[in-house]
Amino acid sequence: MDRIVWAGENKDIRVRLVAVPVTEEIANLRRMKAQKEAHGHAPSQELLRLMSWSIFLVTLENPALTIHQIMALYGLRWRIENILKTWKSNFNFGKVHTVSEQQLRILLTARLIMILVCFHHAYVPLSDEILRRCHKPLSLMKFMRYLQQNLDRLPLLLLPRFWNHPLLDALAGYCTYDQRKRQHFIADMDTILADLAPITA
């Protein structure tokens, strides 16, 4: 299904509705998960029936953008899930002990600042440097894990003048994507965006 519909409480938002059937195996996995999360309340038959479909509401109306391209774009959202998982795993967001509201705000602010520093001032420039030197993309999750285990090296990672061969070799060895048949995220994103370039130009 691929059609324009009106959504929102007042039916005043024009969106494109795309629906694609999934395999019976995927539909059954969704139903089992829904029943497990229902906590004793049986999901409605309508909900269980809808789980045979992947349904998207998008604002991209260009008919040149195919259903499969929309699904590919949607697949890139897992990057958000991976980033949140990286934060939770490596910055201890799940380990805040009982504190006052003011202390909690200070703790969360400090951790968010740490994330910003590690990502924009370490990961991004180092990713470019590793790719230039070794032709291998730097994995965000592996890099953050490495940083957590080697926090004393953060000052070196933040300042390019301290990027010596042993340091960069260690990052290339421990923090880049593994060789595998399936493309990693960066390659997926490059492929999808290149495919969309003629449409969005």
PDB file of C-alpha atoms in Angstrom:
ATOM      1  CA  MET A   1       0.000   0.000   0.000  1.00  0.00           C
ATOM      2  CA  ASP A   2       1.273   3.466  -0.886  1.00  0.00           C
ATOM      3  CA  ARG A   3      -1.134   6.396  -0.631  1.00  0.00           C
ATOM      4  CA  ILE A   4      -1.567   9.931   0.692  1.00  0.00           C
ATOM      5  CA  VAL A   5      -3.694  10.201   3.865  1.00  0.00           C
ATOM      6  CA  TRP A   6      -4.659  12.884   6.372  1.00  0.00           C
ATOM      7  CA  ALA A   7      -3.496  12.243   9.947  1.00  0.00           C
ATOM      8  CA  GLY A   8      -3.497  13.998  13.298  1.00  0.00           C
ATOM      9  CA  GLU A   9      -6.231  14.720  15.815  1.00  0.00           C
ATOM     10  CA  ASN A  10      -7.964  17.115  13.406  1.00  0.00           C
ATOM     11  CA  LYS A  11      -6.994  15.160  10.272  1.00  0.00           C
ATOM     12  CA  ASP A  12      -5.055  18.192   9.076  1.00  0.00           C
ATOM     13  CA  ILE A  13      -1.583  16.664   8.528  1.00  0.00           C
ATOM     14  CA  ARG A  14      -0.909  15.368   5.013  1.00  0.00           C
ATOM     15  CA  VAL A  15       1.373  12.322   5.053  1.00  0.00           C
ATOM     16  CA  ARG A  16       2.250   9.375   2.882  1.00  0.00           C
ATOM     17  CA  LEU A  17       1.128   5.997   4.200  1.00  0.00           C
ATOM     18  CA  VAL A  18       3.321   3.074   3.163  1.00  0.00           C
ATOM     19  CA  ALA A  19       2.562  -0.491   4.253  1.00  0.00           C
ATOM     20  CA  VAL A  20       4.601  -3.579   3.338  1.00  0.00           C
ATOM     21  CA  PRO A  21       3.752  -7.184   4.293  1.00  0.00           C
ATOM     22  CA  VAL A  22       6.370  -9.063   6.327  1.00  0.00           C
ATOM     23  CA  THR A  23       7.143 -12.765   6.408  1.00  0.00           C
ATOM     24  CA  GLU A  24       5.045 -14.994   8.652  1.00  0.00           C
ATOM     25  CA  GLU A  25       8.159 -15.678  10.762  1.00  0.00           C
ATOM     26  CA  ILE A  26       8.647 -11.961  11.522  1.00  0.00           C
ATOM     27  CA  ALA A  27       4.908 -11.472  12.147  1.00  0.00           C
ATOM     28  CA  ASN A  28       4.876 -14.366  14.636  1.00  0.00           C
ATOM     29  CA  LEU A  29       7.936 -12.978  16.467  1.00  0.00           C
ATOM     30  CA  ARG A  30       6.148  -9.623  16.779  1.00  0.00           C
ATOM     31  CA  ARG A  31       3.005 -11.317  18.112  1.00  0.00           C
ATOM     32  CA  MET A  32       4.974 -13.303  20.702  1.00  0.00           C
ATOM     33  CA  LYS A  33       6.689 -10.116  21.858  1.00  0.00           C
ATOM     34  CA  ALA A  34       3.356  -8.274  22.068  1.00  0.00           C
ATOM     35  CA  GLN A  35       1.811 -11.084  24.126  1.00  0.00           C
ATOM     36  CA  LYS A  36       4.836 -11.170  26.430  1.00  0.00           C
ATOM     37  CA  GLU A  37       4.676  -7.400  26.995  1.00  0.00           C
ATOM     38  CA  ALA A  38       0.897  -7.410  27.508  1.00  0.00           C
ATOM     39  CA  HIS A  39       1.347  -8.668  31.109  1.00  0.00           C
ATOM     40  CA  GLY A  40      -1.673 -10.961  31.096  1.00  0.00           C
ATOM     41  CA  HIS A  41      -3.872  -8.808  28.842  1.00  0.00           C
ATOM     42  CA  ALA A  42      -4.421 -10.428  25.471  1.00  0.00           C
ATOM     43  CA  PRO A  43      -3.616  -8.100  22.529  1.00  0.00           C
ATOM     44  CA  SER A  44      -6.589  -7.386  20.293  1.00  0.00           C
ATOM     45  CA  GLN A  45      -7.075  -9.445  17.151  1.00  0.00           C
ATOM     46  CA  GLU A  46      -6.780  -6.249  15.090  1.00  0.00           C
ATOM     47  CA  LEU A  47      -3.368  -5.485  16.614  1.00  0.00           C
ATOM     48  CA  LEU A  48      -2.165  -9.045  16.003  1.00  0.00           C
ATOM     49  CA  ARG A  49      -3.372  -8.855  12.398  1.00  0.00           C
ATOM     50  CA  LEU A  50      -1.555  -5.541  11.835  1.00  0.00           C
ATOM     51  CA  MET A  51       1.698  -7.168  12.915  1.00  0.00           C
ATOM     52  CA  SER A  52       1.766  -8.868   9.510  1.00  0.00           C
ATOM     53  CA  TRP A  53       2.684  -5.456   8.094  1.00  0.00           C
ATOM     54  CA  SER A  54       5.419  -2.842   8.422  1.00  0.00           C
ATOM     55  CA  ILE A  55       3.605   0.497   8.362  1.00  0.00           C
ATOM     56  CA  PHE A  56       5.251   3.896   7.830  1.00  0.00           C
ATOM     57  CA  LEU A  57       3.876   7.438   7.888  1.00  0.00           C
ATOM     58  CA  VAL A  58       6.305   9.740   6.077  1.00  0.00           C
ATOM     59  CA  THR A  59       6.310  13.339   4.883  1.00  0.00           C
ATOM     60  CA  LEU A  60       8.284  12.467   1.742  1.00  0.00           C
ATOM     61  CA  GLU A  61       5.647  12.559  -0.988  1.00  0.00           C
ATOM     62  CA  ASN A  62       7.970  12.391  -4.011  1.00  0.00           C
ATOM     63  CA  PRO A  63       6.680   9.355  -5.984  1.00  0.00           C
ATOM     64  CA  ALA A  64      10.214   8.755  -7.287  1.00  0.00           C
ATOM     65  CA  LEU A  65      11.096   7.664  -3.734  1.00  0.00           C
ATOM     66  CA  THR A  66      10.110   3.992  -3.738  1.00  0.00           C
ATOM     67  CA  ILE A  67       8.721   1.926  -0.890  1.00  0.00           C
ATOM     68  CA  HIS A  68      12.003  -0.003  -0.662  1.00  0.00           C
ATOM     69  CA  GLN A  69      14.000   3.249  -0.401  1.00  0.00           C
ATOM     70  CA  ILE A  70      11.719   4.448   2.399  1.00  0.00           C
ATOM     71  CA  MET A  71      12.298   1.159   4.239  1.00  0.00           C
ATOM     72  CA  ALA A  72      16.055   1.496   3.734  1.00  0.00           C
ATOM     73  CA  LEU A  73      15.972   5.024   5.162  1.00  0.00           C
ATOM     74  CA  TYR A  74      13.969   3.780   8.127  1.00  0.00           C
ATOM     75  CA  GLY A  75      16.598   1.121   8.716  1.00  0.00           C
ATOM     76  CA  LEU A  76      19.156   3.883   9.347  1.00  0.00           C
ATOM     77  CA  ARG A  77      17.256   4.840  12.511  1.00  0.00           C
ATOM     78  CA  TRP A  78      18.943   1.920  14.264  1.00  0.00           C
ATOM     79  CA  ARG A  79      21.927   4.244  14.505  1.00  0.00           C
ATOM     80  CA  ILE A  80      19.907   6.185  17.090  1.00  0.00           C
ATOM     81  CA  GLU A  81      19.275   2.957  19.028  1.00  0.00           C
ATOM     82  CA  ASN A  82      22.987   2.122  18.910  1.00  0.00           C
ATOM     83  CA  ILE A  83      23.955   5.595  20.127  1.00  0.00           C
ATOM     84  CA  LEU A  84      21.531   5.362  23.057  1.00  0.00           C
ATOM     85  CA  LYS A  85      22.835   1.888  23.871  1.00  0.00           C
ATOM     86  CA  THR A  86      26.395   3.241  23.764  1.00  0.00           C
ATOM     87  CA  TRP A  87      25.482   6.039  26.169  1.00  0.00           C
ATOM     88  CA  LYS A  88      23.741   3.678  28.577  1.00  0.00           C
ATOM     89  CA  SER A  89      26.506   1.067  28.497  1.00  0.00           C
ATOM     90  CA  ASN A  90      29.529   3.350  28.686  1.00  0.00           C
ATOM     91  CA  PHE A  91      28.347   6.432  30.569  1.00  0.00           C
ATOM     92  CA  ASN A  92      26.475   4.693  33.382  1.00  0.00           C
ATOM     93  CA  PHE A  93      23.080   6.291  32.760  1.00  0.00           C
ATOM     94  CA  GLY A  94      21.478   3.236  34.330  1.00  0.00           C
ATOM     95  CA  LYS A  95      23.536   3.559  37.525  1.00  0.00           C
ATOM     96  CA  VAL A  96      22.369   6.758  39.178  1.00  0.00           C
ATOM     97  CA  HIS A  97      22.015   6.180  42.915  1.00  0.00           C
ATOM     98  CA  THR A  98      19.442   7.986  45.079  1.00  0.00           C
ATOM     99  CA  VAL A  99      20.309  11.677  45.035  1.00  0.00           C
ATOM    100  CA  SER A 100      18.495  14.983  45.284  1.00  0.00           C
ATOM    101  CA  GLU A 101      16.973  16.583  42.198  1.00  0.00           C
ATOM    102  CA  GLN A 102      19.779  19.154  42.048  1.00  0.00           C
ATOM    103  CA  GLN A 103      22.477  16.475  42.295  1.00  0.00           C
ATOM    104  CA  LEU A 104      20.716  14.442  39.597  1.00  0.00           C
ATOM    105  CA  ARG A 105      20.666  17.443  37.256  1.00  0.00           C
ATOM    106  CA  ILE A 106      24.387  18.005  37.866  1.00  0.00           C
ATOM    107  CA  LEU A 107      25.204  14.324  37.231  1.00  0.00           C
ATOM    108  CA  LEU A 108      23.188  14.162  34.012  1.00  0.00           C
ATOM    109  CA  THR A 109      24.587  17.475  32.771  1.00  0.00           C
ATOM    110  CA  ALA A 110      28.144  16.311  33.452  1.00  0.00           C
ATOM    111  CA  ARG A 111      27.557  13.040  31.598  1.00  0.00           C
ATOM    112  CA  LEU A 112      25.976  14.792  28.625  1.00  0.00           C
ATOM    113  CA  ILE A 113      28.942  17.183  28.455  1.00  0.00           C
ATOM    114  CA  MET A 114      31.262  14.168  28.565  1.00  0.00           C
ATOM    115  CA  ILE A 115      29.357  12.574  25.674  1.00  0.00           C
ATOM    116  CA  LEU A 116      29.571  15.791  23.659  1.00  0.00           C
ATOM    117  CA  VAL A 117      33.321  16.090  24.248  1.00  0.00           C
ATOM    118  CA  CYS A 118      34.003  12.426  23.463  1.00  0.00           C
ATOM    119  CA  PHE A 119      31.886  12.423  20.323  1.00  0.00           C
ATOM    120  CA  HIS A 120      32.586  15.775  18.670  1.00  0.00           C
ATOM    121  CA  HIS A 121      36.137  16.370  19.856  1.00  0.00           C
ATOM    122  CA  ALA A 122      37.470  12.822  19.842  1.00  0.00           C
ATOM    123  CA  TYR A 123      35.395  10.352  17.823  1.00  0.00           C
ATOM    124  CA  VAL A 124      34.605  12.566  14.804  1.00  0.00           C
ATOM    125  CA  PRO A 125      38.155  13.842  14.079  1.00  0.00           C
ATOM    126  CA  LEU A 126      39.754  10.490  14.932  1.00  0.00           C
ATOM    127  CA  SER A 127      37.279   8.708  12.688  1.00  0.00           C
ATOM    128  CA  ASP A 128      38.397  10.877   9.771  1.00  0.00           C
ATOM    129  CA  GLU A 129      42.072  10.293  10.589  1.00  0.00           C
ATOM    130  CA  ILE A 130      41.728   6.493  10.949  1.00  0.00           C
ATOM    131  CA  LEU A 131      39.780   6.303   7.695  1.00  0.00           C
ATOM    132  CA  ARG A 132      42.484   8.361   5.919  1.00  0.00           C
ATOM    133  CA  ARG A 133      45.354   6.294   7.312  1.00  0.00           C
ATOM    134  CA  CYS A 134      43.906   2.783   7.378  1.00  0.00           C
ATOM    135  CA  HIS A 135      40.869   2.936   5.069  1.00  0.00           C
ATOM    136  CA  LYS A 136      38.790   1.464   7.894  1.00  0.00           C
ATOM    137  CA  PRO A 137      35.787   3.188   9.548  1.00  0.00           C
ATOM    138  CA  LEU A 138      35.870   3.711  13.300  1.00  0.00           C
ATOM    139  CA  SER A 139      33.052   2.014  15.225  1.00  0.00           C
ATOM    140  CA  LEU A 140      31.310   4.372  17.652  1.00  0.00           C
ATOM    141  CA  MET A 141      30.417   1.601  20.111  1.00  0.00           C
ATOM    142  CA  LYS A 142      33.917   0.106  20.102  1.00  0.00           C
ATOM    143  CA  PHE A 143      35.512   3.529  20.441  1.00  0.00           C
ATOM    144  CA  MET A 144      33.376   4.466  23.455  1.00  0.00           C
ATOM    145  CA  ARG A 145      34.101   1.088  25.059  1.00  0.00           C
ATOM    146  CA  TYR A 146      37.818   1.609  24.491  1.00  0.00           C
ATOM    147  CA  LEU A 147      37.568   5.094  25.967  1.00  0.00           C
ATOM    148  CA  GLN A 148      35.772   3.837  29.058  1.00  0.00           C
ATOM    149  CA  GLN A 149      38.540   1.284  29.646  1.00  0.00           C
ATOM    150  CA  ASN A 150      41.337   3.780  28.874  1.00  0.00           C
ATOM    151  CA  LEU A 151      39.953   7.046  30.217  1.00  0.00           C
ATOM    152  CA  ASP A 152      43.456   8.281  31.057  1.00  0.00           C
ATOM    153  CA  ARG A 153      44.104   8.510  27.294  1.00  0.00           C
ATOM    154  CA  LEU A 154      41.280  10.987  26.689  1.00  0.00           C
ATOM    155  CA  PRO A 155      43.586  14.064  26.813  1.00  0.00           C
ATOM    156  CA  LEU A 156      45.756  12.459  24.125  1.00  0.00           C
ATOM    157  CA  LEU A 157      42.742  11.644  21.964  1.00  0.00           C
ATOM    158  CA  LEU A 158      41.433  15.202  22.161  1.00  0.00           C
ATOM    159  CA  LEU A 159      44.642  16.820  20.892  1.00  0.00           C
ATOM    160  CA  PRO A 160      45.822  15.896  17.356  1.00  0.00           C
ATOM    161  CA  ARG A 161      49.416  16.793  18.184  1.00  0.00           C
ATOM    162  CA  PHE A 162      49.488  13.747  20.501  1.00  0.00           C
ATOM    163  CA  TRP A 163      48.191  11.340  17.848  1.00  0.00           C
ATOM    164  CA  ASN A 164      51.267   9.149  17.497  1.00  0.00           C
ATOM    165  CA  HIS A 165      51.532   5.892  15.569  1.00  0.00           C
ATOM    166  CA  PRO A 166      51.018   3.513  18.560  1.00  0.00           C
ATOM    167  CA  LEU A 167      47.865   5.353  19.619  1.00  0.00           C
ATOM    168  CA  LEU A 168      46.346   5.390  16.128  1.00  0.00           C
ATOM    169  CA  ASP A 169      47.397   1.781  15.514  1.00  0.00           C
ATOM    170  CA  ALA A 170      45.640   0.740  18.733  1.00  0.00           C
ATOM    171  CA  LEU A 171      42.448   2.492  17.655  1.00  0.00           C
ATOM    172  CA  ALA A 172      42.635   0.948  14.193  1.00  0.00           C
ATOM    173  CA  GLY A 173      43.160  -2.485  15.731  1.00  0.00           C
ATOM    174  CA  TYR A 174      40.539  -2.397  18.471  1.00  0.00           C
ATOM    175  CA  CYS A 175      37.935   0.154  17.409  1.00  0.00           C
ATOM    176  CA  THR A 176      37.253  -0.328  13.695  1.00  0.00           C
ATOM    177  CA  TYR A 177      34.504  -2.426  12.153  1.00  0.00           C
ATOM    178  CA  ASP A 178      35.177  -6.136  11.678  1.00  0.00           C
ATOM    179  CA  GLN A 179      35.342  -7.644   8.214  1.00  0.00           C
ATOM    180  CA  ARG A 180      31.943  -9.197   7.490  1.00  0.00           C
ATOM    181  CA  LYS A 181      29.659 -10.018   4.604  1.00  0.00           C
ATOM    182  CA  ARG A 182      26.963  -7.561   5.709  1.00  0.00           C
ATOM    183  CA  GLN A 183      27.838  -3.888   5.307  1.00  0.00           C
ATOM    184  CA  HIS A 184      28.453  -1.869   8.473  1.00  0.00           C
ATOM    185  CA  PHE A 185      26.341   1.205   9.212  1.00  0.00           C
ATOM    186  CA  ILE A 186      28.552   3.798   7.504  1.00  0.00           C
ATOM    187  CA  ALA A 187      28.693   1.763   4.289  1.00  0.00           C
ATOM    188  CA  ASP A 188      24.912   1.232   4.465  1.00  0.00           C
ATOM    189  CA  MET A 189      24.316   4.946   4.914  1.00  0.00           C
ATOM    190  CA  ASP A 190      26.652   5.887   2.055  1.00  0.00           C
ATOM    191  CA  THR A 191      24.945   3.381  -0.263  1.00  0.00           C
ATOM    192  CA  ILE A 192      21.423   4.536   0.620  1.00  0.00           C
ATOM    193  CA  LEU A 193      22.210   8.251   0.354  1.00  0.00           C
ATOM    194  CA  ALA A 194      24.020   7.752  -2.957  1.00  0.00           C
ATOM    195  CA  ASP A 195      20.948   5.921  -4.250  1.00  0.00           C
ATOM    196  CA  LEU A 196      18.732   8.834  -3.173  1.00  0.00           C
ATOM    197  CA  ALA A 197      20.991  11.596  -4.532  1.00  0.00           C
ATOM    198  CA  PRO A 198      19.376  11.778  -8.007  1.00  0.00           C
ATOM    199  CA  ILE A 199      15.919  12.051  -6.406  1.00  0.00           C
ATOM    200  CA  THR A 200      16.745  14.753  -3.865  1.00  0.00           C
ATOM    201  CA  ALA A 201      19.014  16.814  -6.182  1.00  0.00           C
TER     202      ALA A 201
END
